[in-house]
Coordinates of C-alpha atoms in Angstrom, one line a residue:
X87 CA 80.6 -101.7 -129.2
X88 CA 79.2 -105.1 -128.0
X89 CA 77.2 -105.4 -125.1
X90 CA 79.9 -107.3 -123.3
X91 CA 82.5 -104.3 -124.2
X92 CA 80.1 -101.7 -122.6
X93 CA 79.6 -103.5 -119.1
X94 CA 83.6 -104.4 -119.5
X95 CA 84.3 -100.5 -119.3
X96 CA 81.6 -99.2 -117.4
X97 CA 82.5 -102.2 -114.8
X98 CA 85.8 -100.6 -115.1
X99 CA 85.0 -97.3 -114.5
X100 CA 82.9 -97.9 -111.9
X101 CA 85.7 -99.4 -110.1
X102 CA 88.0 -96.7 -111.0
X103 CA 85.5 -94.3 -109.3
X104 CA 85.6 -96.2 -105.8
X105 CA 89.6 -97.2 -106.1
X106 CA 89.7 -92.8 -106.4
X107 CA 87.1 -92.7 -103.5
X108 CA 89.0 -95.0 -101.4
X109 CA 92.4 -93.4 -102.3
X110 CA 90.8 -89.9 -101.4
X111 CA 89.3 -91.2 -98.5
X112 CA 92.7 -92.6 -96.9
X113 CA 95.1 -89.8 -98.1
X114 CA 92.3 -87.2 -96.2
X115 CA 91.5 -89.2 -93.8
X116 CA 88.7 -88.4 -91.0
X117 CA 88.0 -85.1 -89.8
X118 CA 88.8 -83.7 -86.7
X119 CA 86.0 -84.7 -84.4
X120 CA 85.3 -87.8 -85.9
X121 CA 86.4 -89.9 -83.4
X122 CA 83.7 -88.9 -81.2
X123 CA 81.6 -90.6 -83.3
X124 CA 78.2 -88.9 -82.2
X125 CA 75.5 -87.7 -84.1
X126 CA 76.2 -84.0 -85.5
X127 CA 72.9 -81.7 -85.7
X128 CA 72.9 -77.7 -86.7
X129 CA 73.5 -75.4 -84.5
X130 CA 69.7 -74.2 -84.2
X131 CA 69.4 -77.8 -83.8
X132 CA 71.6 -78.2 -80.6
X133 CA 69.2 -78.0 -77.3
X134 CA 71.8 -77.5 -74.9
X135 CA 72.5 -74.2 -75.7
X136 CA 75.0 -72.7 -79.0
X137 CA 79.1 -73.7 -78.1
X138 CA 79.8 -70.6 -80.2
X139 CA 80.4 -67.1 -79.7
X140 CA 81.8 -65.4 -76.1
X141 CA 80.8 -66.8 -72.6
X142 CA 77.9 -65.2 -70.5
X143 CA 79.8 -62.4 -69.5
X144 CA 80.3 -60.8 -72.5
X145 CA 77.2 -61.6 -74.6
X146 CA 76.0 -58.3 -73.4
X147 CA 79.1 -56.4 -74.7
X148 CA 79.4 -54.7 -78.1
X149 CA 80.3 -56.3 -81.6
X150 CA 83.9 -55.2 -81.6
X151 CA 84.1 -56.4 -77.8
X152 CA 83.0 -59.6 -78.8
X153 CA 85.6 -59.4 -81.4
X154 CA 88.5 -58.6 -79.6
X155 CA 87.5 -61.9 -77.4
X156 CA 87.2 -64.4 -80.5
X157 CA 90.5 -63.0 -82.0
X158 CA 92.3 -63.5 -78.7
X159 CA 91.4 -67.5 -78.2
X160 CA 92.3 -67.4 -82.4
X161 CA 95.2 -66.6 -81.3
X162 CA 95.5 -63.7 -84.6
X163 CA 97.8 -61.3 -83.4
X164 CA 100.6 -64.0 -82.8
X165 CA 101.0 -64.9 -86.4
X166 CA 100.4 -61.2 -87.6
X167 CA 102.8 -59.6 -85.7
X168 CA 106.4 -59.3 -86.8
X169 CA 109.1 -59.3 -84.3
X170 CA 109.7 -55.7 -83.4
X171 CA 106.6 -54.4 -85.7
X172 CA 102.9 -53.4 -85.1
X173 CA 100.8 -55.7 -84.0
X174 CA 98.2 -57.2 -86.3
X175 CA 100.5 -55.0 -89.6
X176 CA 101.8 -59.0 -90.5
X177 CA 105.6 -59.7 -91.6
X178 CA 106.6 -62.4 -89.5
X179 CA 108.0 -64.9 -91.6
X180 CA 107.8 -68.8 -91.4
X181 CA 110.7 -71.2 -92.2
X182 CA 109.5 -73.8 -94.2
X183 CA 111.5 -76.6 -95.6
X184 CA 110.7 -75.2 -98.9
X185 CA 111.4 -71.9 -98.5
X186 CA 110.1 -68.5 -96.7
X187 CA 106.5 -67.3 -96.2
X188 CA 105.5 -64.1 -94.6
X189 CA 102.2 -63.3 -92.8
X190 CA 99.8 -60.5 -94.0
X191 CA 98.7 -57.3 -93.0
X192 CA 95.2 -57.4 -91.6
X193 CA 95.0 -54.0 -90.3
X194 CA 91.8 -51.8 -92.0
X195 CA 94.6 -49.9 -94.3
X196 CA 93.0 -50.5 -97.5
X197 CA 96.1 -50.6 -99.6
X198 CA 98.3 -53.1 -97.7
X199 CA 95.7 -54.6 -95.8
X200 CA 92.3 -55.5 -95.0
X201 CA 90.4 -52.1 -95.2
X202 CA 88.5 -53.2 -98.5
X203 CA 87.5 -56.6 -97.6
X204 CA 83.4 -57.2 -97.9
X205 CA 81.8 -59.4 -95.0
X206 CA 82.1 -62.0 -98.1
X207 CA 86.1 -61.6 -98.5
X208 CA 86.7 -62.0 -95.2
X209 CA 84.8 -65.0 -94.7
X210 CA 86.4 -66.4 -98.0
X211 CA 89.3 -65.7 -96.8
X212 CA 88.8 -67.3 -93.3
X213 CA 87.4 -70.3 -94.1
X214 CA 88.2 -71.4 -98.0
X215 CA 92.1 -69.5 -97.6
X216 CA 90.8 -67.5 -100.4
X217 CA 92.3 -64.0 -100.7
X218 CA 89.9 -61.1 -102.1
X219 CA 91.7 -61.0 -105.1
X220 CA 90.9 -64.6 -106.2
X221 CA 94.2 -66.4 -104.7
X222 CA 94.6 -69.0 -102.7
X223 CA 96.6 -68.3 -99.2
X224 CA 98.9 -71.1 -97.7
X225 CA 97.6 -73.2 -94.9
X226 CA 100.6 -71.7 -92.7
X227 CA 96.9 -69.9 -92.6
X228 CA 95.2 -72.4 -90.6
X229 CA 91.8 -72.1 -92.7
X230 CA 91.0 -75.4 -92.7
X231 CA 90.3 -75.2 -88.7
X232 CA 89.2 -71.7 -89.2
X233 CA 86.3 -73.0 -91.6
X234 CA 85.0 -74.4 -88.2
X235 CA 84.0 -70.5 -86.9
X236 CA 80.7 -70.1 -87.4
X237 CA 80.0 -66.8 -89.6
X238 CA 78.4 -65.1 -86.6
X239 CA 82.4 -64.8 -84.9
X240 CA 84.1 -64.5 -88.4
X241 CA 82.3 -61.2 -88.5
X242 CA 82.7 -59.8 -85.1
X243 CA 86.5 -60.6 -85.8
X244 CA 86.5 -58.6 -88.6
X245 CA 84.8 -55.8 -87.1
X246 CA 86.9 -56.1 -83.8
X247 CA 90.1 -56.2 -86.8
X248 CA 89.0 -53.0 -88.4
X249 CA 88.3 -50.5 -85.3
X250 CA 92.2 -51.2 -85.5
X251 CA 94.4 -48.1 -86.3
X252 CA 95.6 -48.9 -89.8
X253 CA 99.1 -49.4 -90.4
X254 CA 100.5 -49.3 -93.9
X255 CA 102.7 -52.1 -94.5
X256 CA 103.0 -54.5 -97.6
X257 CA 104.5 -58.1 -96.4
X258 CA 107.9 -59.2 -98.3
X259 CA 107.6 -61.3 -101.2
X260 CA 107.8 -65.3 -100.1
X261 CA 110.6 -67.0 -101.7
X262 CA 109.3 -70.3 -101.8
X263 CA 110.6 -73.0 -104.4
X264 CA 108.9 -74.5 -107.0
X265 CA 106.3 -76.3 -106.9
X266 CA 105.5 -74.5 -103.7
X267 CA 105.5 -71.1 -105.1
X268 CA 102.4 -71.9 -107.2
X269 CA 99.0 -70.6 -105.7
X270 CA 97.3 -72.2 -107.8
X271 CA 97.5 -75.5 -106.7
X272 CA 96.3 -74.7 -103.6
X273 CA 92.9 -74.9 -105.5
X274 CA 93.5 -79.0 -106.0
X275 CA 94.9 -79.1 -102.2
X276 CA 92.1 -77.0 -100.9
X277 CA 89.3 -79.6 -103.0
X278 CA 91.0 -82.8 -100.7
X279 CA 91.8 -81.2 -97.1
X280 CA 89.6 -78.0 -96.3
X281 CA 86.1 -79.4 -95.3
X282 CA 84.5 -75.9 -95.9
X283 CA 81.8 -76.3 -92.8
X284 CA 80.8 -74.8 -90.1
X285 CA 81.1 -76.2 -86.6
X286 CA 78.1 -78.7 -86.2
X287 CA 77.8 -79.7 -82.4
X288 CA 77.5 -83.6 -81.6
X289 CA 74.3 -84.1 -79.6
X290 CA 75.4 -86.5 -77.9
X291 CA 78.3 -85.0 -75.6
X292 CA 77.6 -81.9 -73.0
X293 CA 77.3 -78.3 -73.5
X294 CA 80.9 -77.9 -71.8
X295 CA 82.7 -80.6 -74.2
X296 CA 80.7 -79.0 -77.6
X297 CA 82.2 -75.6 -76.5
X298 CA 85.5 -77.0 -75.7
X299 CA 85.7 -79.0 -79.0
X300 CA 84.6 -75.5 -80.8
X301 CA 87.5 -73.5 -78.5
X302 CA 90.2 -76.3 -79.3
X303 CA 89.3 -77.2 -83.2
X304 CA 88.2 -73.6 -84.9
X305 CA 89.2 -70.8 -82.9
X306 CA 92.4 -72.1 -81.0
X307 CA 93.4 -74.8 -83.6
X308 CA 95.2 -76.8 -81.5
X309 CA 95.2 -79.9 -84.0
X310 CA 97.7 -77.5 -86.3
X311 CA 100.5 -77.6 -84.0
X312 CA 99.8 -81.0 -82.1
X313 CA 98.8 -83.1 -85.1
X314 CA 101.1 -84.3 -86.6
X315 CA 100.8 -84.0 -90.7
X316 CA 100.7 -86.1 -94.0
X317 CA 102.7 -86.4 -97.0
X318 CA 100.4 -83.4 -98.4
X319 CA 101.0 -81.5 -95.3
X320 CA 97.3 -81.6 -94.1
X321 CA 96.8 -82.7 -90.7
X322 CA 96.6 -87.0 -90.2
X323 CA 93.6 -86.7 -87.4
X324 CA 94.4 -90.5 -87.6
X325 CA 97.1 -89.6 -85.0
X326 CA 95.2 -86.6 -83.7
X327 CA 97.1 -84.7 -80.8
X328 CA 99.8 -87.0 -81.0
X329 CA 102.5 -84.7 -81.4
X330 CA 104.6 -83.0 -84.2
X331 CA 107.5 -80.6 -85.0
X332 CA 106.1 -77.3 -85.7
X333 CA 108.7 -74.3 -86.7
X334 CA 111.4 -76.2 -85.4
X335 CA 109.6 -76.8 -81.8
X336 CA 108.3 -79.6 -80.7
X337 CA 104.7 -79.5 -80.0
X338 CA 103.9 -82.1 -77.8
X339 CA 101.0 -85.1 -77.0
X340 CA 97.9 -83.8 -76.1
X341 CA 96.2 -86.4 -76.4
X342 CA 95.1 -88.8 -73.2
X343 CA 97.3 -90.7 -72.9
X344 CA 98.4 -91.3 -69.6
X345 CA 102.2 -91.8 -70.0
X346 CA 103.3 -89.4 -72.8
X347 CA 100.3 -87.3 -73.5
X348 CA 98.3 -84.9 -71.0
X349 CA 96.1 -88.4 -69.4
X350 CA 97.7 -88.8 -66.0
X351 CA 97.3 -84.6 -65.7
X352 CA 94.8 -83.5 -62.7
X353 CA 91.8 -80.9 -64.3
X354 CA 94.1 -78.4 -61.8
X355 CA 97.1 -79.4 -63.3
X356 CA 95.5 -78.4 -66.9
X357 CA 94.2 -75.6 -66.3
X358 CA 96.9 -74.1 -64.3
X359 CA 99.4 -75.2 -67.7
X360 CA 97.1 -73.3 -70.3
X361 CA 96.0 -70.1 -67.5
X362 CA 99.6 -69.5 -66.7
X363 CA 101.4 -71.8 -69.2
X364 CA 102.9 -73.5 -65.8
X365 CA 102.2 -76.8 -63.7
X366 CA 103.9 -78.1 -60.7
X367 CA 105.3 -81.1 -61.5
X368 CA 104.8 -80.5 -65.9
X369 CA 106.9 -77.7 -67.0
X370 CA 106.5 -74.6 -68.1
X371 CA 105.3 -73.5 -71.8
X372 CA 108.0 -72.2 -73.9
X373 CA 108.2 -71.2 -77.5
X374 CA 105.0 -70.8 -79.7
X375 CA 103.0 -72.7 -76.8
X376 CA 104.1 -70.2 -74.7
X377 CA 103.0 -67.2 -77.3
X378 CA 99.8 -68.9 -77.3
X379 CA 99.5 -69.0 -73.5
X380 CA 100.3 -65.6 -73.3
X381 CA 98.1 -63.9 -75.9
X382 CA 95.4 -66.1 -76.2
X383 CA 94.6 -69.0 -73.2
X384 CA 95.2 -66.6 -70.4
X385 CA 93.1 -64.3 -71.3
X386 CA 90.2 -66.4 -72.0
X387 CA 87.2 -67.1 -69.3
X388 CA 87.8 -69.8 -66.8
X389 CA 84.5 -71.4 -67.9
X390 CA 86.0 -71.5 -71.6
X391 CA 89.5 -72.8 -70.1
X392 CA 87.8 -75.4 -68.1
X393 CA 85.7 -76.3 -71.7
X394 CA 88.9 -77.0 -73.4
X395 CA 90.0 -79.2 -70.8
X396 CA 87.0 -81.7 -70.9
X397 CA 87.2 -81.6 -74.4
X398 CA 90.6 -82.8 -74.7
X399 CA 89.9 -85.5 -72.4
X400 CA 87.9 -87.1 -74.2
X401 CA 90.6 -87.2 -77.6
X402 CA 91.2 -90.8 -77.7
X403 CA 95.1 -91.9 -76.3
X404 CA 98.1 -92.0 -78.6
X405 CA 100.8 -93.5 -77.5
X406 CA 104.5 -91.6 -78.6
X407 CA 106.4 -94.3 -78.7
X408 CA 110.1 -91.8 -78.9
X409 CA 108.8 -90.5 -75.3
X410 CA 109.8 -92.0 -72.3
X411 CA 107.4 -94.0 -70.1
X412 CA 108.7 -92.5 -66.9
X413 CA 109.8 -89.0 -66.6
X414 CA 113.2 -88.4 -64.3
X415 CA 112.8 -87.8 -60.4
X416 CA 115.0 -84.1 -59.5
X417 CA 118.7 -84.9 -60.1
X418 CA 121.6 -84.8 -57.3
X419 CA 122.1 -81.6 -55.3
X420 CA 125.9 -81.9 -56.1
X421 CA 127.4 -81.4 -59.4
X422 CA 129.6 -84.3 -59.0
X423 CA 126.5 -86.9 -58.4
X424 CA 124.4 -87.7 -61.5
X425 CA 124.1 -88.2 -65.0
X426 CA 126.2 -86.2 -67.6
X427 CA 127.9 -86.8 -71.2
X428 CA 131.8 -87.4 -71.8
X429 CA 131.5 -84.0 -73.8
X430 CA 132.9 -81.6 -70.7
X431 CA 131.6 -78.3 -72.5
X432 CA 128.3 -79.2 -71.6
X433 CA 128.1 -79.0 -68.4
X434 CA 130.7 -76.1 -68.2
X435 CA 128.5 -73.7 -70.3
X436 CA 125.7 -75.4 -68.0
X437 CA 127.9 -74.2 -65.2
X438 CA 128.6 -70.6 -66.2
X439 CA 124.9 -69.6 -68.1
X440 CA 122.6 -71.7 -66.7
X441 CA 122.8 -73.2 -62.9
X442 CA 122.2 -70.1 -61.2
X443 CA 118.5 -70.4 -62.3
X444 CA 117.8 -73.9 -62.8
X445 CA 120.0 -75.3 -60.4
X446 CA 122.0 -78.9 -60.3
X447 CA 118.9 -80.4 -59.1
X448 CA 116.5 -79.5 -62.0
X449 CA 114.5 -77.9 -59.0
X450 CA 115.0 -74.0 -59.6
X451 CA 116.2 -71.6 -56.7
X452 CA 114.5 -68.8 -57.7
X453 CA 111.3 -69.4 -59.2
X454 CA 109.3 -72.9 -60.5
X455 CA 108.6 -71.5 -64.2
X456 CA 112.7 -72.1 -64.2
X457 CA 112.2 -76.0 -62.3
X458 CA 113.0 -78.7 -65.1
X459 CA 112.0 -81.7 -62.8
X460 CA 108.5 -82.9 -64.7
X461 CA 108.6 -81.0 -68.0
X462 CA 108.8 -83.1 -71.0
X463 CA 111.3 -80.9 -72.8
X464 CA 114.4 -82.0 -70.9
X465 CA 112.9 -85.5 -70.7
X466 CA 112.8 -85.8 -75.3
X467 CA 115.7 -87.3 -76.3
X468 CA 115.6 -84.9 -79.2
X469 CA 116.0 -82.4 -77.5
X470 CA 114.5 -80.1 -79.6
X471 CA 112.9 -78.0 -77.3
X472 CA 115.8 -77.4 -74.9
X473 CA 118.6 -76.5 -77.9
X474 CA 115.7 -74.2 -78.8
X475 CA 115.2 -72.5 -75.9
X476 CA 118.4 -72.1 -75.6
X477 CA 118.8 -70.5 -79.3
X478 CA 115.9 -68.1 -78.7
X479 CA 115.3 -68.0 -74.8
X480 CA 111.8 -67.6 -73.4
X481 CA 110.1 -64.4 -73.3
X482 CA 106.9 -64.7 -70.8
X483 CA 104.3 -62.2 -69.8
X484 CA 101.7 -64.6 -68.2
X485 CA 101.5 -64.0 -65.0
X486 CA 103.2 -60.7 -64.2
X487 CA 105.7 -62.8 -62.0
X488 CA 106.8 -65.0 -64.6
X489 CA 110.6 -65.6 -64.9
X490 CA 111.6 -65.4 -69.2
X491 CA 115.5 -66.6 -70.0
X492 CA 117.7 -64.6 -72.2
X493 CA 118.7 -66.3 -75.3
X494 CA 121.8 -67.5 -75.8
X495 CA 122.1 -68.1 -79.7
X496 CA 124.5 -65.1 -80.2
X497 CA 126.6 -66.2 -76.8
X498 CA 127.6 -69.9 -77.6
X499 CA 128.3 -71.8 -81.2
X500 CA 126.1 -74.4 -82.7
X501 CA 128.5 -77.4 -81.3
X502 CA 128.2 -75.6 -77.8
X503 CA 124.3 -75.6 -77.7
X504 CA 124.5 -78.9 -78.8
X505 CA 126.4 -79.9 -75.7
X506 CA 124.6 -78.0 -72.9
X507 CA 121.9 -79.2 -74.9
X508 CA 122.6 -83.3 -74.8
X509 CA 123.9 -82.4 -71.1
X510 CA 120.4 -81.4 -69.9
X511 CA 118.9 -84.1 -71.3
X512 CA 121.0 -86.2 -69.8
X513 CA 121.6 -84.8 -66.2
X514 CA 117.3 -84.2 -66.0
X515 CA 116.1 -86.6 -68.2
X516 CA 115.6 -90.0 -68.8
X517 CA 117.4 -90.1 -71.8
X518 CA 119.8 -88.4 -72.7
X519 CA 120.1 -86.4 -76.8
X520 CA 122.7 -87.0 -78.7
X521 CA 122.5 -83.6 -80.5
X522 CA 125.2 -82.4 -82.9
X523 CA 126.6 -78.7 -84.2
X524 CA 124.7 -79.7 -87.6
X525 CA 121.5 -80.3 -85.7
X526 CA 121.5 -77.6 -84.1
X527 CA 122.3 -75.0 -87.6
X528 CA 119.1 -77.0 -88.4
X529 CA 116.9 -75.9 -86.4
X530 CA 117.9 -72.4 -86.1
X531 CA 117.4 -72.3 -89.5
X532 CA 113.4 -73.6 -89.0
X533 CA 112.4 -70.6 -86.1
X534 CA 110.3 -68.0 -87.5
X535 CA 111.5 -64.1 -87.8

């Protein structure tokens, strides 16, 4: 080969090697707290104290104490927990576009569940989504924000996980589609969108936004439900916090936006919305949000609550451009005043299943968890949310006075939900939904069970 010919294809390859660099680069895109753009150091490196583990109050308490803390703001039990079964025993299964995936058993039974797992299988599993018999596990495992818990609370999770009674029970067999249905390319996916790193805190933001950013990135993993995802199903932090669909909810923008995300919120008003999953004036958290309020952000420390909130303050704004710029002001007091749709079965199945609690205004007699003036739900022109809650109703625990709604998915058909549904939106939004009986077989098809 001539001299010219070598350079020709090494010149060639070497530009192959960057086009596949930039092509990686792009389709992964930055990671999660890159936009803060400070200077990351070790954690034995970080002067201001470690962002990990449990707040002051607890650093005193035993391993499995400890535990039982970290699993709560990780939010575990959720996600392990079939509808009706025993907590942590796994079974709840997950709607996916491609077919059904149940969670696992992680319970110390040693046939079904976790019991035989080293300290090294469970933080393989944790934070590569490798299972202790070699396979991969799905991302509907969020591993690639769990790679962010530092090794220290992996393990007191696991020991907090196995001074669980064990409950024997194998999870149903997923029925995904192929390709979906082959593990093995999770290896490939894994390689492009799982950083496999430990939380690193940025020197040059505070004590309070380093534990907030480990709070809302690896334990809570916020970004998996409010970021919305790319053609690989890995999260785009390009558009981080800015929203997505999520099990056929909408999770909405987080980010700082001061007319569709959380920016124009008071500190008060934040924390009030992830202690109680309720804010005067905002809504109140329904549907997985409201899972996670219940099991996991109440029952966190208000100095870790307060964390979470500088934290996402800082997330730069995204703007969602399908939102309205102006939510609605309460509707009339009488029936016959305001907004509606020519469809006259919304707003009789309004009428006989839903007025006595929310009211014609949108401001509820009985109790503000049912007030709709404020929340964005009734205010989407999707309406995703509202059909939704309607579907599955809202069953709240946090606080004890909380008001839940029945659902109504059994009561009314798919064209009904649909009408109530655009009504709602209409009446105490800004915008109304234009919803239809296909719609709404859609999404109950996308809940998890």
């Amino acid at each position: 080969m001539s001299i010219a010919a070598r350079r020709f294809l090494v010149g060639g390859l070497a530009i192959a090697v960057v086009a596949a660099a930039v092509a990686i680069w792009i389709v992964r895109g930055p990671g999660p707290m890159a936009f803060a753009g400070g200077q990351k150091v070790a954690l034995a490196d970080y002067k201001a104290g470690d962002p990990t583990g449990v707040p002051a109050s607890l650093t005193k308490a035993s391993l499995v104490e400890r535990g039982a803390y970290l699993a709560r703001a990780a939010d575990c039990m959720v996600c392990h927990t079939a509808q009706g079964g025993k907590e942590y025993a796994g079974g709840l299964g997950f709607k996916l576009p491609f077919g059904m995936l149940y969670s696992t058993n992680i319970t110390p039974d040693k046939e079904t569940g976790i019991g035989n797992y080293t300290d090294r299988d469970f933080l393989n599993a944790l934070h590569r989504g490798v299972r202790r018999d070699g396979a991969r596990l799905y991302p509907a495992m969020p591993f690639t924000s769990y790679t962010y818990i530092s090794d220290a609370d992996a393990l007191a999770i696991k020991a907090y996980l196995l001074s669980l009674p064990p409950v024997h029970a194998a999870a149903p067999e997923n029925t995904l589609m192929f390709p979906f249905n082959q593990r093995w390319a999770m290896n490939f996916w894994s390689v492009l969108f799982n950083p496999d790193t430990r939380f690193e805190p940025d020197a040059s933001r505070s004590a309070e936004w380093n534990r907030g950013a480990y709070l809302a990135e690896a334990l809570a993993h916020c970004g998996e439900c409010h970021t919305p995802r790319n053609l690989a199903f890995a999260l785009d932090n390009r558009k981080k916090f800015a929203g997505a669909l999520t099990a056929g909810w909408r999770a909405f923008n987080i980010s700082s936006d001061k007319t569709t995300g959380i920016g124009a919120w008071s500190d008060a008003d934040l924390i009030s919305y992830l202690s109680t999953g309720h804010a005067v004036g905002h809504g109140t958290a329904s549907g997985p949000m409201g899972e996670a309020v219940d099991q996991s952000f109440s029952q966190l420390a208000p100095e870790d609550i307060r964390a979470v909130v500088t934290y996402l303050r800082s997330v730069p704004a995204i703007t969602s451009t399908d939102l309205p710029a102006t939510l609605a002001p309460p509707a009339p007091a009488s029936h016959r005043d305001g907004g509606g749709t020519p469809d006259p079965r919304g707003k009789i199945v309004f009428q006989g299943a839903c007025v006595s609690c929310h009211g014609w205004s949108g401001e509820s007699p009985i109790a503000p968890f049912a007030t709709f003036t404020g929340a964005w739900a009734v205010n989407d022109p999707g309406a995703t949310n509202v059909a939704q809650i309607v579907i599955s109703g809202t069953k709240r625990h946090t606080p004890k006075d909380a008001v839940s709604m029945p659902a109504f998915g059994n009561a009314y058909s798919d064209a009904e939900i649909a009408a109530v549904a655009n009504y709602v939106t209409s009446r105490f939004g800004s915008k109304g939904a234009q919803l239809t009986a296909q719609d709404v077989a859609e999404l109950r098809k996308q809940t998890s069970q």
